[in-house]
Short mmCIF file of C-alpha atoms in Angstrom, two decimals:
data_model
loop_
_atom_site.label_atom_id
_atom_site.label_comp_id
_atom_site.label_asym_id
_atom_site.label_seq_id
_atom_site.Cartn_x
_atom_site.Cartn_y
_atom_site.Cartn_z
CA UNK W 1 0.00 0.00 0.00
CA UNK W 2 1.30 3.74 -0.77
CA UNK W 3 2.17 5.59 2.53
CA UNK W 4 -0.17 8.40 1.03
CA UNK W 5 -3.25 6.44 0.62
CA UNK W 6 -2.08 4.30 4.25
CA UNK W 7 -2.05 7.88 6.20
CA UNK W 8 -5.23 8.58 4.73
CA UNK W 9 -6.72 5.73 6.01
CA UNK W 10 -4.81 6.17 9.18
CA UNK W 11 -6.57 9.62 9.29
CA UNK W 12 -9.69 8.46 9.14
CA UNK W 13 -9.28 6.02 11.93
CA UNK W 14 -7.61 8.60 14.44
CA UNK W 15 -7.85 11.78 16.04
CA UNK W 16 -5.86 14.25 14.32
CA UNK W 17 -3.11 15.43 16.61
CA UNK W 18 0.46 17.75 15.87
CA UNK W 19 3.94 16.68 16.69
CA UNK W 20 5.51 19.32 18.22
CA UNK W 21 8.97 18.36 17.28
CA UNK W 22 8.58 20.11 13.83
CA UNK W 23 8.57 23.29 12.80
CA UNK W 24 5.14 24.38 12.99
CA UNK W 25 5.59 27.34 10.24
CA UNK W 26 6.64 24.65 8.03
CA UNK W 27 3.55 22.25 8.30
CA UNK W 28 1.76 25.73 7.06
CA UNK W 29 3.77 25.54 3.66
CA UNK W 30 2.84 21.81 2.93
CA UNK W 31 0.08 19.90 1.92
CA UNK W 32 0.51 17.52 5.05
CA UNK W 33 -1.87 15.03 6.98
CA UNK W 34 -1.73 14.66 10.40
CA UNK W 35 -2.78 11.94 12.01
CA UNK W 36 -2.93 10.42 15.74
CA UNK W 37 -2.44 6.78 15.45
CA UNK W 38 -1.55 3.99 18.02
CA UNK W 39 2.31 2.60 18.40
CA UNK W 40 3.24 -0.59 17.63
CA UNK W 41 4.68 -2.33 21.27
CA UNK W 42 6.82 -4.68 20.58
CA UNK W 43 4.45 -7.75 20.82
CA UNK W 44 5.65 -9.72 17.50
CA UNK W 45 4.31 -8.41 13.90
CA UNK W 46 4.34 -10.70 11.14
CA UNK W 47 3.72 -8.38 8.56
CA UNK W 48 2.40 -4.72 9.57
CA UNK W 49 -1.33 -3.77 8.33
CA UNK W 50 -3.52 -0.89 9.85
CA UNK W 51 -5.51 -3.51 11.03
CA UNK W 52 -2.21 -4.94 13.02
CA UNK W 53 -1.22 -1.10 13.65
CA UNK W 54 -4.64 -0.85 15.69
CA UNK W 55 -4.32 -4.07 17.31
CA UNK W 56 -1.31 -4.28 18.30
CA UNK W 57 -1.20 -1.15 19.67
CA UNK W 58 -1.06 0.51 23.31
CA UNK W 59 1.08 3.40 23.25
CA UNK W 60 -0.71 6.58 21.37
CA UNK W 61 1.50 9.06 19.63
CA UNK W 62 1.32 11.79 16.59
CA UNK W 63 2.86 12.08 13.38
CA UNK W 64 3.28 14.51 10.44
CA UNK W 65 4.37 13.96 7.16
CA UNK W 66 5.23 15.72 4.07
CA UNK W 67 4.56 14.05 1.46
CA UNK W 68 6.78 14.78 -2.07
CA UNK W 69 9.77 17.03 -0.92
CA UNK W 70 12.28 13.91 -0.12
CA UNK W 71 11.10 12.15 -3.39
CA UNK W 72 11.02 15.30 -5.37
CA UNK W 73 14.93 16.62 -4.08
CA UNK W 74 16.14 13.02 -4.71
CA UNK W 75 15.04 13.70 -8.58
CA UNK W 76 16.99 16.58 -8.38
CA UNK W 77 20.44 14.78 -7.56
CA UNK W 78 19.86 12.47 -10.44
CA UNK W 79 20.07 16.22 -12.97
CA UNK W 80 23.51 16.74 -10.77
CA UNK W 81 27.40 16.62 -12.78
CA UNK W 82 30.61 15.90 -11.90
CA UNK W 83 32.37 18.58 -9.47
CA UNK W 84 28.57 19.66 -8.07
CA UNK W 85 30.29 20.07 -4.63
CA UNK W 86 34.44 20.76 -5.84
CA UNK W 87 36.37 19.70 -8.20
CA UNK W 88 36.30 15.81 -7.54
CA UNK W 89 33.05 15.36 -6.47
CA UNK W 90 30.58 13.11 -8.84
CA UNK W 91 26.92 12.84 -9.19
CA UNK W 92 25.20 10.47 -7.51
CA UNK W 93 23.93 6.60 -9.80
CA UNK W 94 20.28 6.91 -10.24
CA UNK W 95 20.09 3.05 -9.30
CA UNK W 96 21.33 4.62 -5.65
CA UNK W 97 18.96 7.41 -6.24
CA UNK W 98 15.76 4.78 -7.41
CA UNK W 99 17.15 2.81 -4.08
CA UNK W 100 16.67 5.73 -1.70
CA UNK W 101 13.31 6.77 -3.56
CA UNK W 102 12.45 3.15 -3.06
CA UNK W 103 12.65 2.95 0.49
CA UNK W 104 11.60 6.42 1.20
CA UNK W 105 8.17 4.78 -0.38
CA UNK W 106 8.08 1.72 1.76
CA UNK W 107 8.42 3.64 5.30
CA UNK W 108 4.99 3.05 6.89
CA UNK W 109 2.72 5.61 7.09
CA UNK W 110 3.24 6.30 11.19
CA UNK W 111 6.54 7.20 10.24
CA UNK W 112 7.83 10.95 9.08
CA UNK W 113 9.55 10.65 6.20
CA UNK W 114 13.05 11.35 6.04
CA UNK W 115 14.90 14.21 4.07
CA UNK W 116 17.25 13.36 1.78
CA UNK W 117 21.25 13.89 1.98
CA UNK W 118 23.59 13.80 -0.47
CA UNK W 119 27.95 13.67 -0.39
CA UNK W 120 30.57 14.92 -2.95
CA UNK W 121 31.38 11.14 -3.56
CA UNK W 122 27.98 10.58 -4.73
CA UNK W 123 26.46 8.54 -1.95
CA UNK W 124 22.79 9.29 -1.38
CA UNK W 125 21.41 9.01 2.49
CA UNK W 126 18.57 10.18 4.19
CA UNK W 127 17.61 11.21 7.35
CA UNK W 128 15.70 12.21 10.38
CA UNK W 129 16.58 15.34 12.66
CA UNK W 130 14.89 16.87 15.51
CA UNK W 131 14.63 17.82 19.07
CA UNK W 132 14.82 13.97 20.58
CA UNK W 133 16.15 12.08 17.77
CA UNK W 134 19.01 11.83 14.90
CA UNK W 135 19.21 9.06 12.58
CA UNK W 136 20.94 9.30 9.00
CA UNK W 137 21.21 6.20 6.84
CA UNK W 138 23.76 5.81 3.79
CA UNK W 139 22.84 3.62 0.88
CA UNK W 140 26.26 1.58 0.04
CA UNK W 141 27.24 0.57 -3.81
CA UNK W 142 26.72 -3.10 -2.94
CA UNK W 143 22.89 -2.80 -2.31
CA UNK W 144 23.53 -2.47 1.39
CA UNK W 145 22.72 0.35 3.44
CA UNK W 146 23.96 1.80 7.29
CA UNK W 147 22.29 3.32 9.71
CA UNK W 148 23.60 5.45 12.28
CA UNK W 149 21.49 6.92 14.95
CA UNK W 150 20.98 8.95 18.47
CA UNK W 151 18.95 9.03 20.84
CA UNK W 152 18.97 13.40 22.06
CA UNK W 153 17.60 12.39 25.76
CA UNK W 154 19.86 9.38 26.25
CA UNK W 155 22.30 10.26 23.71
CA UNK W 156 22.53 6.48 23.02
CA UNK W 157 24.35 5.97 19.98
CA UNK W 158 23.95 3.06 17.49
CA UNK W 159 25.37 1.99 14.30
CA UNK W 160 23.83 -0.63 11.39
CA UNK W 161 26.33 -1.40 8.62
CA UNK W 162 25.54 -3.88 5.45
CA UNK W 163 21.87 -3.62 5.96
CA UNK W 164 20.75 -5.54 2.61
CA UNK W 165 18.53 -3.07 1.40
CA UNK W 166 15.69 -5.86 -0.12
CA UNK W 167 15.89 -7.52 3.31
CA UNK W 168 14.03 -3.78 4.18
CA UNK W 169 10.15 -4.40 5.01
CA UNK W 170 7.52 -2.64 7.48
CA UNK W 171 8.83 -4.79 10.03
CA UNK W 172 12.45 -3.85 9.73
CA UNK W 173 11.32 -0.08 10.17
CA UNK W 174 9.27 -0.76 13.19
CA UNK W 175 12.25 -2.80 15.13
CA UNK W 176 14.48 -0.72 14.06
CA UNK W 177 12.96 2.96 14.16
CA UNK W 178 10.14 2.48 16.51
CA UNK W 179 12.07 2.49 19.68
CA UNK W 180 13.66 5.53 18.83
CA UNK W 181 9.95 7.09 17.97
CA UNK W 182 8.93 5.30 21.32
CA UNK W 183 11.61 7.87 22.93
CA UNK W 184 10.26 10.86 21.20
CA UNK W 185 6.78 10.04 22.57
CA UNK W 186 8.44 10.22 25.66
CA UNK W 187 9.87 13.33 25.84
CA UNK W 188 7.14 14.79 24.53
CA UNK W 189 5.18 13.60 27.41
CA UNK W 190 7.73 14.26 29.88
CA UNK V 1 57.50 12.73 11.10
CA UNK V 2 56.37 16.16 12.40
CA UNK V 3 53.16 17.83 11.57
CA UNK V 4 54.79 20.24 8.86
CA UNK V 5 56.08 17.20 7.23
CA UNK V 6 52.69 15.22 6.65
CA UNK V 7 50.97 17.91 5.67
CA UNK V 8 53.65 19.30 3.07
CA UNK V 9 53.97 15.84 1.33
CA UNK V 10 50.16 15.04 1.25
CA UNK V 11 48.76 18.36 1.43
CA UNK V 12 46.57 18.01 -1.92
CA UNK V 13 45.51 14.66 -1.20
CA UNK V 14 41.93 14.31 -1.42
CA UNK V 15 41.82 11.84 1.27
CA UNK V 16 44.35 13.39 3.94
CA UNK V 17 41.73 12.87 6.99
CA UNK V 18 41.89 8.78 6.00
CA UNK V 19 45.65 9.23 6.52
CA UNK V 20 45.37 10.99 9.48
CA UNK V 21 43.31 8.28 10.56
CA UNK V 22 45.91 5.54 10.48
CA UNK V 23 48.47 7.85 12.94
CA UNK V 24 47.75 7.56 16.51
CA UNK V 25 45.90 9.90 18.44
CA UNK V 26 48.69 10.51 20.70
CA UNK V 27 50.58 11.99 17.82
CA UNK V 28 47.52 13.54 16.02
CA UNK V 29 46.88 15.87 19.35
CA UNK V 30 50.53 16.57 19.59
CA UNK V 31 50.33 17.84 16.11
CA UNK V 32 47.95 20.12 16.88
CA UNK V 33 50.56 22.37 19.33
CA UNK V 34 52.36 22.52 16.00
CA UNK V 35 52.23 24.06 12.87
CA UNK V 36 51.00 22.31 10.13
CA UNK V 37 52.20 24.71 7.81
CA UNK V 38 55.54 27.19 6.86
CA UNK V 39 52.78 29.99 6.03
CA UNK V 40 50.73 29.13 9.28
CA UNK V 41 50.81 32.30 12.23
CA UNK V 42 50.75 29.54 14.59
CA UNK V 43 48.91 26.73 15.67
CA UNK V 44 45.02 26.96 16.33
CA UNK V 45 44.32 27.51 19.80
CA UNK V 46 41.11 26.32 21.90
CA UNK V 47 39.72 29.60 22.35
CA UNK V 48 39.81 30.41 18.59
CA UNK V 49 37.07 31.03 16.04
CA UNK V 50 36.54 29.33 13.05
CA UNK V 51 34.25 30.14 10.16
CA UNK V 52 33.36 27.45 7.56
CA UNK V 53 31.82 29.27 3.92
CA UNK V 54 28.97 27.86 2.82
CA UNK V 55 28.47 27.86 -0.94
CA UNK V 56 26.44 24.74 -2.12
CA UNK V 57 23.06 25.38 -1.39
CA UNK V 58 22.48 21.92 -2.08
CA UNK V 59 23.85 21.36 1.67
CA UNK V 60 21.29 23.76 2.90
CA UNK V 61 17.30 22.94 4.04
CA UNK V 62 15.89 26.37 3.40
CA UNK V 63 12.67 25.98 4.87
CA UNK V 64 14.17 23.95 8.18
CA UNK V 65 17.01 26.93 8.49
CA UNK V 66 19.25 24.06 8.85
CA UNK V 67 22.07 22.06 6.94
CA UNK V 68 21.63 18.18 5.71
CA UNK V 69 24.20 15.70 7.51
CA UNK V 70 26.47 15.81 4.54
CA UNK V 71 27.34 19.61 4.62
CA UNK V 72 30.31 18.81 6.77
CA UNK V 73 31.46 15.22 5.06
CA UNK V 74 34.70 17.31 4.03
CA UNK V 75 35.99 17.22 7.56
CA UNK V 76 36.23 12.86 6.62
CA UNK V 77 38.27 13.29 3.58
CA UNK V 78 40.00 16.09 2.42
CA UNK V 79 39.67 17.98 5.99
CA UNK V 80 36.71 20.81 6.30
CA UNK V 81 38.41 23.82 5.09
CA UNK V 82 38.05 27.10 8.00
CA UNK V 83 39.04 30.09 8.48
CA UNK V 84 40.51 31.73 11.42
CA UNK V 85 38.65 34.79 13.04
CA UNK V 86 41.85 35.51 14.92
CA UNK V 87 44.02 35.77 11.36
CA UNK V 88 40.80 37.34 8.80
CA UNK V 89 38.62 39.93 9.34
CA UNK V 90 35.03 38.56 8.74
CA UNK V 91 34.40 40.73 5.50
CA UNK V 92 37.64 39.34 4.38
CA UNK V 93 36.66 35.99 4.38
CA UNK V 94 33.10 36.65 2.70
CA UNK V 95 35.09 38.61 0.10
CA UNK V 96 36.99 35.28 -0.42
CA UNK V 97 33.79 33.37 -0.52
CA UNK V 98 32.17 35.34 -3.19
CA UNK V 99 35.51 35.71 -5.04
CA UNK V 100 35.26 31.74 -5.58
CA UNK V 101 31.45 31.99 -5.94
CA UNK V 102 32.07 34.17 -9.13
CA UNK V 103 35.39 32.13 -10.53
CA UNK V 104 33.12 28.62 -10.40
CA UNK V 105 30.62 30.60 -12.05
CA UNK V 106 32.53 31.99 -14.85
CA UNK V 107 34.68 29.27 -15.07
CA UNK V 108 32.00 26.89 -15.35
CA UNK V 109 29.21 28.86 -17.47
CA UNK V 110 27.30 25.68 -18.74
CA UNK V 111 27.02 23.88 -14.24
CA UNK V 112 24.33 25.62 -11.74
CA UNK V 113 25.49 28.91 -10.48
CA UNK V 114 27.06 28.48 -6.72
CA UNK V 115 26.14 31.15 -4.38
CA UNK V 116 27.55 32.18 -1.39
CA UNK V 117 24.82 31.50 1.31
CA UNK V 118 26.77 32.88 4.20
CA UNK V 119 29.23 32.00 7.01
CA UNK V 120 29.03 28.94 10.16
CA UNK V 121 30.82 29.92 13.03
CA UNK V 122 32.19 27.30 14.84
CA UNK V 123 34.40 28.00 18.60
CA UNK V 124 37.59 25.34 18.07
CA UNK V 125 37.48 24.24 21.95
CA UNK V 126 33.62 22.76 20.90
CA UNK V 127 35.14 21.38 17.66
CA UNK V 128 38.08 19.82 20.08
CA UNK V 129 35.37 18.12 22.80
CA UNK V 130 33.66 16.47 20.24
CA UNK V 131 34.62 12.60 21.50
CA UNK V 132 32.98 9.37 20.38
CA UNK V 133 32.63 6.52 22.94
CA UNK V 134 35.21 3.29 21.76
CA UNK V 135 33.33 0.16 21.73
CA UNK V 136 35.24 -1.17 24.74
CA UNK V 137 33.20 -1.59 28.21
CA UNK V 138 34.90 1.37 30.80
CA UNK V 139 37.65 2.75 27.87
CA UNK V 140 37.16 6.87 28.30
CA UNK V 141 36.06 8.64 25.33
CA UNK V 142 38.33 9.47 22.72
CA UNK V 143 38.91 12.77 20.65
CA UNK V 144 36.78 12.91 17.27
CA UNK V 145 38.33 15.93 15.52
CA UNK V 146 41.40 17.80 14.83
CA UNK V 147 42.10 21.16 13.80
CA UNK V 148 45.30 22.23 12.01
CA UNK V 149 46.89 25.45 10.75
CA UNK V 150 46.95 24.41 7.42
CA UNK V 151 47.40 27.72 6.04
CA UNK V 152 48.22 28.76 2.64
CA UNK V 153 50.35 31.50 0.88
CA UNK V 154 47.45 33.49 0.50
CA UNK V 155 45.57 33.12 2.94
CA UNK V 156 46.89 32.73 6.18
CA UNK V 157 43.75 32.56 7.73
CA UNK V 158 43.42 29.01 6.44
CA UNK V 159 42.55 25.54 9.17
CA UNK V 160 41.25 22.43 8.27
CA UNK V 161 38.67 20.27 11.23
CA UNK V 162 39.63 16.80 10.46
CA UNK V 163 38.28 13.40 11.87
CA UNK V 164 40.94 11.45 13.26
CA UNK V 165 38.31 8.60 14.24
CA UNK V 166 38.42 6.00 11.86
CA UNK V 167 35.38 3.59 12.25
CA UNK V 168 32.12 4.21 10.33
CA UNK V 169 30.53 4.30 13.31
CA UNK V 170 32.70 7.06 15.68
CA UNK V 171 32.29 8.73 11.64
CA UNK V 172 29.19 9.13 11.86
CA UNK V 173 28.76 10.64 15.28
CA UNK V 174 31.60 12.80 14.27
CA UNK V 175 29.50 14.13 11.60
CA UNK V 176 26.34 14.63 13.47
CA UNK V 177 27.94 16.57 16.38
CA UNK V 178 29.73 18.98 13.30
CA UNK V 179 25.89 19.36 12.03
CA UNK V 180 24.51 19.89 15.68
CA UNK V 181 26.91 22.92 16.17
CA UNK V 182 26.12 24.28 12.88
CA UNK V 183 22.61 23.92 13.16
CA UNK V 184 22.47 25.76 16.45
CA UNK V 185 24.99 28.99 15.40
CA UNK V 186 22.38 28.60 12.47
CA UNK V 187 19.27 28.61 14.66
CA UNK V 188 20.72 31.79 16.41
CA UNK V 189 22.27 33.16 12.92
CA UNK V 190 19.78 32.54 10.23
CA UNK V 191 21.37 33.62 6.57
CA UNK V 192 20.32 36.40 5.33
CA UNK V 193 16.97 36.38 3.38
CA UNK V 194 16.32 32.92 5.66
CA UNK V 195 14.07 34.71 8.07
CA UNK V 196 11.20 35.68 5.65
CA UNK V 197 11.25 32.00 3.89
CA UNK V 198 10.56 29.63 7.11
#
């Protein structure tokens, strides 16, 4: 299912609710849906519906997100040419660019989406910034990605390296990111 | 080897940091108390300021007023070129900013125009407490960057932040302590014609 057409649904199953964490002059600028949804636990997920979203679920939290900026900045590192940033630096493959736009499109619809990143040696990454939590992930030219991440309250680090990027399904995000999104629920209701 | 030596023989070298990287840390801190090169005024001390130019917009989240992860990825490689408040007056060092905004551009008429968004200040002693945690149960935290008086002929002014951590990992908190300074001188220092956009 689309993340567009899975936060619509979403939306009309919640209470619509703001996250805090992002800048609130910005939602004004963007065709955005908010939703309130419930947060998957931990209890064991085969494979994550809104129907398992709701069941599962006992924690409540709030999410925001923008829907086209990431996938339409990624399109414009695929018009980039050699020495964009300097002299040595080199554009970006579009199979790393149709990789990021890729998973960008499978993050489940509780999720924000991330923003994109891009380095002089052409390696495309996205990520999340924001008052409680950092996490930037690197897509690798063997298919593989890394993840790095922090946790602002705890400042926990923690480091994934030769992630195989098919292996990458709604239950990877929700082991993976949900704790972290678990922690900004927290603080927000600290 | 001293510190003038490595950086005379690889000074060009794209990937200097990664060579850094394979010198201890012992020596990479003494290096710092020297100079790094014969044009330098002296070593960079703690209570210094540094200002990085920002000229690729591309680096740059316009409506967020703050920079992607990446902006700073120089400081892995080929060291995160600075200049030194103490050795440049500020106007000085736009001056030099725009002056290599306007030779990319009419050097390279056919690429996107660069422009010169505007200065990040950085203080050295914040750039010099950045540490990463070794993966070791009770080992102390370890130094994440270095900052060297790699000046130039013209332009004495001239440092370079470089990551002397080698692991992906310790790389990668480097980078996102480099973006959380940056992002707050930004949050207090919004370029100019910023404010009206967010």
């Amino acid at each position: 299912m689309e993340p567009l057409s899975t936060m619509v649904l979403l939306a009309s199953l919640a209470t619509a609710t703001v996250i805090p964490s992002f800048n609130p002059e910005r939602q004004k600028k963007h065709k955005h849906i908010e939703t309130s949804i419930n947060l998957y636990d931990g209890a064991g997920i085969e494979e994550s519906t809104v129907a398992d979203l709701t069941k599962h679920s006992t924690k409540k939290t709030s999410v925001v997100s923008f829907t086209n900026d990431t996938l339409a900045q990624l399109d414009v590192y695929s018009e980039l040419e050699h020495g964009w940033d300097g002299p040595d630096s080199v554009p970006p493959s579009q199979e790393d660019i149709d990789l990021a736009k890729k998973f960008v499109n499978s993050v489940p619809a509780v999720f924000p989406l991330p923003k994109p990143m891009l380095s002089g040696d052409g390696t495309v990454g996205l990520y999340w910034n924001d008052a409680h939590i950092y996490i930037d992930i690197q897509f690798e030219s063997d298919h593989t990605l890394s993840m790095f991440s922090r946790n602002r309250s705890s400042d926990k680090e923690r480091f994934f390296d030769s992630i195989d990027v098919a292996s990458i399904n709604s239950n990877w995000f929700f082991n993976t990111l949900g704790e972290l999104l678990s922690q900004t629920e927290d603080a927000l209701a600290a | 080897m001293m510190c003038i030596d490595f950086f005379s023989q690889d000074r060009e070298n794209t990937q200097i940091c990664k060579l850094l990287q394979e010198i201890s840390v012992e020596t990479l801190l003494a290096w710092e108390l020297q100079i790094a090169s014969k044009h330098s005024p002296g070593p960079v001390r703690n209570e210094e300021v540094l200002y990085r130019q920002i000229l690729n917009p591309i680096h740059y989240d316009t409506e967020a007023n703050t920079f992607t992860p990446t902006a700073f990825n120089d400081a892995s490689d080929k060291g995160l070129s600075v200049n030194r408040q103490n050795h440049a007056f500020e106007e000085h060092i736009r001056q030099m900013a725009n002056d290599r905004v306007e030779k990319h551009n009419i050097g390279h008429p056919d690429k996107p125009t660069r422009s010169f968004l505007g200065l990040v200040r950085f203080d050295c002693t914040d750039i010099r407490n950045i540490t990463v945690q070794p993966p070791e149960e009770g080992a102390s935290p370890v130094r994440g960057c270095a900052v060297y008086d790699t000046a130039y002929e013209d332009d004495q002014s001239h440092a370079d932040i470089c990551q002397i951590v080698k692991s992906k990992a310790h790389a990668r908190s480097v980078r996102s302590k480099i973006l959380d300074l940056a992002n707050k001188f930004l949050a207090e220092n919004p370029f100019p014609g910023v404010i009206e956009s967010v």
